Amino acid sequence: MQTLISVSISYTENCIGNDCIYYLPSSGEDAFESELKVLSDFMIISYKNLVITVHQTNKVKVDREITKEFMYKIRDLLLECNA
């Protein structure tokens, strides 16, 4: 296996809204590019009082679209459950 997707869900007593808290998309070749940077990607969103983190690691190079698509599926599931 070359790719690992980890999902964590945290609960807070306070509603913090629905938002993307953190995502740093790759901007191509820049001063921050490194061999290690291309092996990991993560995204954090809030949904009401939940904080959801998706973290992708890969032996060769992550596909940042996979991280986003995974998070979109989680968001859609939460919206569907709350409808």
Coordinates of N, CA, C and O in Angstrom, one line a residue:
M1 N 0.8 -1.2 0.0 CA 0.0 0.0 0.0 C 0.9 1.2 0.0 O 1.9 1.3 0.7
Q2 N 0.5 2.2 -0.8 CA 1.3 3.4 -0.9 C 0.7 4.6 -0.3 O 1.3 5.6 0.1
T3 N -0.7 4.6 -0.1 CA -1.4 5.7 0.4 C -2.2 5.4 1.7 O -2.8 4.3 1.7
L4 N -2.1 6.2 2.7 CA -2.9 6.1 3.9 C -3.7 7.3 4.1 O -3.2 8.5 4.1
I5 N -5.0 7.2 4.4 CA -5.9 8.3 4.7 C -6.3 8.1 6.2 O -6.8 7.0 6.5
S6 N -6.1 9.1 7.0 CA -6.5 9.0 8.4 C -7.5 10.1 8.6 O -7.4 11.2 8.1
V7 N -8.6 9.8 9.3 CA -9.6 10.7 9.7 C -9.8 10.8 11.2 O -9.8 9.7 11.8
S8 N -9.8 12.0 11.7 CA -10.1 12.1 13.1 C -11.2 13.1 13.3 O -11.4 14.1 12.5
I9 N -12.1 12.8 14.3 CA -13.2 13.7 14.6 C -13.2 14.1 16.0 O -13.1 13.2 16.9
S10 N -13.2 15.4 16.3 CA -13.1 15.9 17.7 C -14.4 16.6 18.0 O -15.0 17.2 17.1
Y11 N -14.8 16.6 19.2 CA -16.1 17.2 19.6 C -15.8 18.3 20.6 O -14.9 18.2 21.5
T12 N -16.5 19.5 20.4 CA -16.4 20.6 21.4 C -17.8 20.8 21.9 O -18.8 20.6 21.2
E13 N -17.9 21.4 23.1 CA -19.2 21.7 23.7 C -19.8 22.9 23.0 O -21.0 23.1 23.0
N14 N -18.9 23.8 22.4 CA -19.4 25.0 21.7 C -19.5 24.8 20.2 O -18.6 24.2 19.6
C15 N -20.5 25.3 19.6 CA -20.7 25.3 18.2 C -19.7 26.3 17.6 O -19.7 27.5 18.0
I16 N -18.9 25.9 16.7 CA -17.9 26.8 16.1 C -18.2 27.1 14.6 O -17.4 27.7 13.9
G17 N -19.3 26.6 14.1 CA -19.7 26.9 12.8 C -19.3 25.9 11.8 O -18.7 24.8 12.1
N18 N -19.6 26.2 10.5 CA -19.2 25.3 9.4 C -18.2 26.0 8.5 O -18.6 27.0 7.8
D19 N -17.0 25.6 8.5 CA -15.9 26.3 7.8 C -14.7 25.4 7.5 O -14.6 24.4 8.2
C20 N -14.0 25.8 6.6 CA -12.7 25.2 6.4 C -11.7 25.9 7.3 O -11.5 27.1 7.2
I21 N -11.1 25.2 8.2 CA -10.2 25.8 9.2 C -8.8 25.8 8.7 O -8.1 26.8 8.9
Y22 N -8.4 24.8 8.0 CA -7.0 24.8 7.5 C -6.9 23.9 6.2 O -7.4 22.8 6.2
Y23 N -6.3 24.5 5.2 CA -5.9 23.7 4.0 C -4.9 24.6 3.3 O -5.2 25.7 3.0
L24 N -3.7 24.0 3.0 CA -2.7 24.8 2.3 C -2.4 24.0 1.0 O -1.7 23.1 1.0
P25 N -3.1 24.5 -0.1 CA -2.9 23.8 -1.3 C -1.5 24.0 -1.9 O -0.9 25.0 -1.6
S26 N -1.0 23.1 -2.6 CA 0.3 23.2 -3.2 C 0.3 24.3 -4.2 O -0.6 24.4 -5.0
S27 N 1.3 25.1 -4.2 CA 1.4 26.2 -5.2 C 2.5 25.9 -6.2 O 3.1 26.8 -6.8
G28 N 2.8 24.7 -6.4 CA 3.8 24.3 -7.4 C 5.2 24.4 -6.8 O 5.4 24.2 -5.7
E29 N 6.1 24.8 -7.7 CA 7.5 24.9 -7.2 C 7.7 26.2 -6.5 O 7.6 27.3 -7.1
D30 N 7.9 26.2 -5.2 CA 8.1 27.4 -4.5 C 9.3 27.1 -3.4 O 9.8 26.0 -3.4
A31 N 9.6 28.1 -2.7 CA 10.7 28.0 -1.7 C 10.4 26.9 -0.6 O 11.3 26.5 0.0
F32 N 9.1 26.6 -0.4 CA 8.8 25.7 0.6 C 8.7 24.2 0.2 O 8.4 23.3 0.9
E33 N 8.8 24.0 -1.1 CA 8.8 22.6 -1.6 C 10.0 21.8 -1.1 O 11.1 22.3 -1.0
S34 N 9.7 20.6 -0.7 CA 10.7 19.7 -0.2 C 10.3 18.3 -0.5 O 9.1 18.0 -0.8
E35 N 11.2 17.4 -0.3 CA 10.9 16.0 -0.6 C 9.8 15.5 0.4 O 9.0 14.7 0.1
L36 N 9.9 16.0 1.7 CA 8.9 15.5 2.7 C 7.6 16.2 2.5 O 6.5 15.5 2.8
K37 N 7.5 17.4 2.0 CA 6.2 18.1 1.8 C 5.3 17.4 0.9 O 4.1 17.4 1.1
V38 N 5.8 16.7 -0.2 CA 5.0 16.1 -1.2 C 4.5 14.7 -0.7 O 3.7 14.1 -1.4
L39 N 4.9 14.3 0.5 CA 4.5 13.0 1.0 C 3.3 13.1 2.0 O 2.7 12.0 2.4
S40 N 2.9 14.3 2.3 CA 1.8 14.4 3.3 C 0.9 15.6 2.9 O 1.3 16.6 2.4
D41 N -0.4 15.5 3.2 CA -1.4 16.5 3.0 C -2.5 16.4 4.0 O -2.8 15.3 4.4
F42 N -3.0 17.5 4.5 CA -4.1 17.4 5.4 C -5.0 18.7 5.3 O -4.6 19.7 4.8
M43 N -6.2 18.4 5.8 CA -7.3 19.4 5.7 C -8.1 19.3 7.0 O -8.4 18.2 7.4
I44 N -8.5 20.5 7.5 CA -9.3 20.5 8.7 C -10.6 21.4 8.5 O -10.5 22.5 7.9
I45 N -11.8 20.8 8.8 CA -13.0 21.6 8.7 C -13.7 21.5 10.0 O -13.5 20.6 10.9
S46 N -14.6 22.5 10.2 CA -15.5 22.4 11.4 C -16.9 22.2 10.8 O -17.3 22.7 9.8
Y47 N -17.7 21.5 11.6 CA -19.2 21.4 11.3 C -19.9 21.4 12.6 O -19.8 20.5 13.4
K48 N -20.6 22.5 12.8 CA -21.3 22.8 14.1 C -20.3 22.7 15.3 O -19.4 23.5 15.4
N49 N -20.3 21.6 16.0 CA -19.4 21.5 17.2 C -18.4 20.3 16.9 O -17.8 19.8 17.9
L50 N -18.2 19.9 15.7 CA -17.2 18.9 15.3 C -16.0 19.5 14.6 O -16.2 20.5 13.8
V51 N -14.8 19.0 14.8 CA -13.7 19.4 14.1 C -13.2 18.1 13.4 O -12.9 17.1 14.1
I52 N -13.1 18.1 12.1 CA -12.8 16.9 11.3 C -11.5 17.1 10.6 O -11.3 18.2 9.9
T53 N -10.5 16.2 10.7 CA -9.2 16.3 10.1 C -9.0 15.1 9.2 O -9.3 14.0 9.6
V54 N -8.6 15.3 7.9 CA -8.3 14.3 7.0 C -6.8 14.5 6.7 O -6.4 15.6 6.3
H55 N -6.0 13.4 6.9 CA -4.6 13.4 6.7 C -4.2 12.3 5.7 O -4.6 11.2 6.0
Q56 N -3.5 12.7 4.7 CA -3.1 11.7 3.7 C -1.6 11.7 3.7 O -0.9 12.7 3.7
T57 N -1.0 10.4 3.7 CA 0.4 10.2 3.5 C 0.6 9.2 2.4 O -0.2 8.4 2.1
N58 N 1.7 9.4 1.7 CA 2.0 8.5 0.6 C 3.5 8.3 0.5 O 4.3 9.2 0.9
K59 N 3.9 7.1 0.1 CA 5.3 6.7 0.0 C 6.1 7.5 -1.1 O 7.3 7.8 -1.0
V60 N 5.3 8.0 -2.1 CA 6.0 8.6 -3.3 C 5.6 10.1 -3.3 O 6.4 11.0 -3.2
K61 N 4.2 10.3 -3.5 CA 3.7 11.7 -3.6 C 2.2 11.7 -3.4 O 1.5 10.9 -4.1
V62 N 1.7 12.6 -2.6 CA 0.3 12.6 -2.3 C -0.4 13.2 -3.5 O 0.1 14.0 -4.3
D63 N -1.7 12.8 -3.7 CA -2.6 13.4 -4.7 C -3.5 14.3 -3.9 O -4.4 13.8 -3.2
R64 N -3.3 15.6 -3.9 CA -4.1 16.5 -3.1 C -5.6 16.5 -3.4 O -6.4 16.8 -2.5
E65 N -5.9 16.1 -4.6 CA -7.3 16.0 -4.9 C -8.0 14.9 -4.1 O -9.2 15.0 -3.8
I66 N -7.3 13.8 -3.7 CA -7.9 12.8 -2.9 C -8.2 13.3 -1.5 O -9.3 13.0 -1.0
T67 N -7.4 14.1 -0.9 CA -7.7 14.7 0.4 C -8.9 15.5 0.3 O -9.8 15.4 1.1
K68 N -9.0 16.4 -0.7 CA -10.2 17.2 -0.9 C -11.5 16.4 -1.1 O -12.5 16.7 -0.5
E69 N -11.4 15.4 -2.0 CA -12.6 14.6 -2.3 C -13.0 13.8 -1.1 O -14.2 13.7 -0.8
F70 N -12.1 13.3 -0.3 CA -12.4 12.6 0.9 C -13.2 13.5 1.9 O -14.2 13.1 2.5
M71 N -12.7 14.7 2.0 CA -13.3 15.7 2.9 C -14.7 16.1 2.4 O -15.7 16.2 3.2
Y72 N -14.9 16.3 1.1 CA -16.2 16.6 0.5 C -17.2 15.5 0.8 O -18.3 15.7 1.1
K73 N -16.7 14.2 0.7 CA -17.6 13.1 1.0 C -18.1 13.1 2.5 O -19.2 12.8 2.8
I74 N -17.2 13.4 3.4 CA -17.5 13.5 4.8 C -18.5 14.7 5.0 O -19.5 14.5 5.7
R75 N -18.2 15.8 4.4 CA -19.2 17.0 4.5 C -20.6 16.6 4.0 O -21.6 16.9 4.6
D76 N -20.6 16.0 2.8 CA -21.9 15.6 2.2 C -22.7 14.6 3.1 O -23.9 14.7 3.3
L77 N -21.9 13.7 3.8 CA -22.6 12.7 4.7 C -23.1 13.5 5.9 O -24.3 13.2 6.3
L78 N -22.4 14.4 6.5 CA -22.9 15.2 7.6 C -24.1 16.0 7.2 O -25.1 16.0 8.0
L79 N -24.1 16.6 6.0 CA -25.2 17.4 5.6 C -26.5 16.5 5.4 O -27.6 16.9 5.7
E80 N -26.2 15.3 4.8 CA -27.3 14.4 4.6 C -27.9 13.9 5.9 O -29.1 13.8 6.0
C81 N -27.1 13.6 6.9 CA -27.6 13.1 8.2 C -28.3 14.2 8.9 O -29.2 13.9 9.8
N82 N -28.0 15.4 8.7 CA -28.6 16.6 9.4 C -29.8 17.1 8.6 O -30.5 18.0 9.1
A83 N -30.2 16.6 7.5 CA -31.3 17.1 6.7 C -32.6 16.8 7.3 O -32.8 15.9 8.0

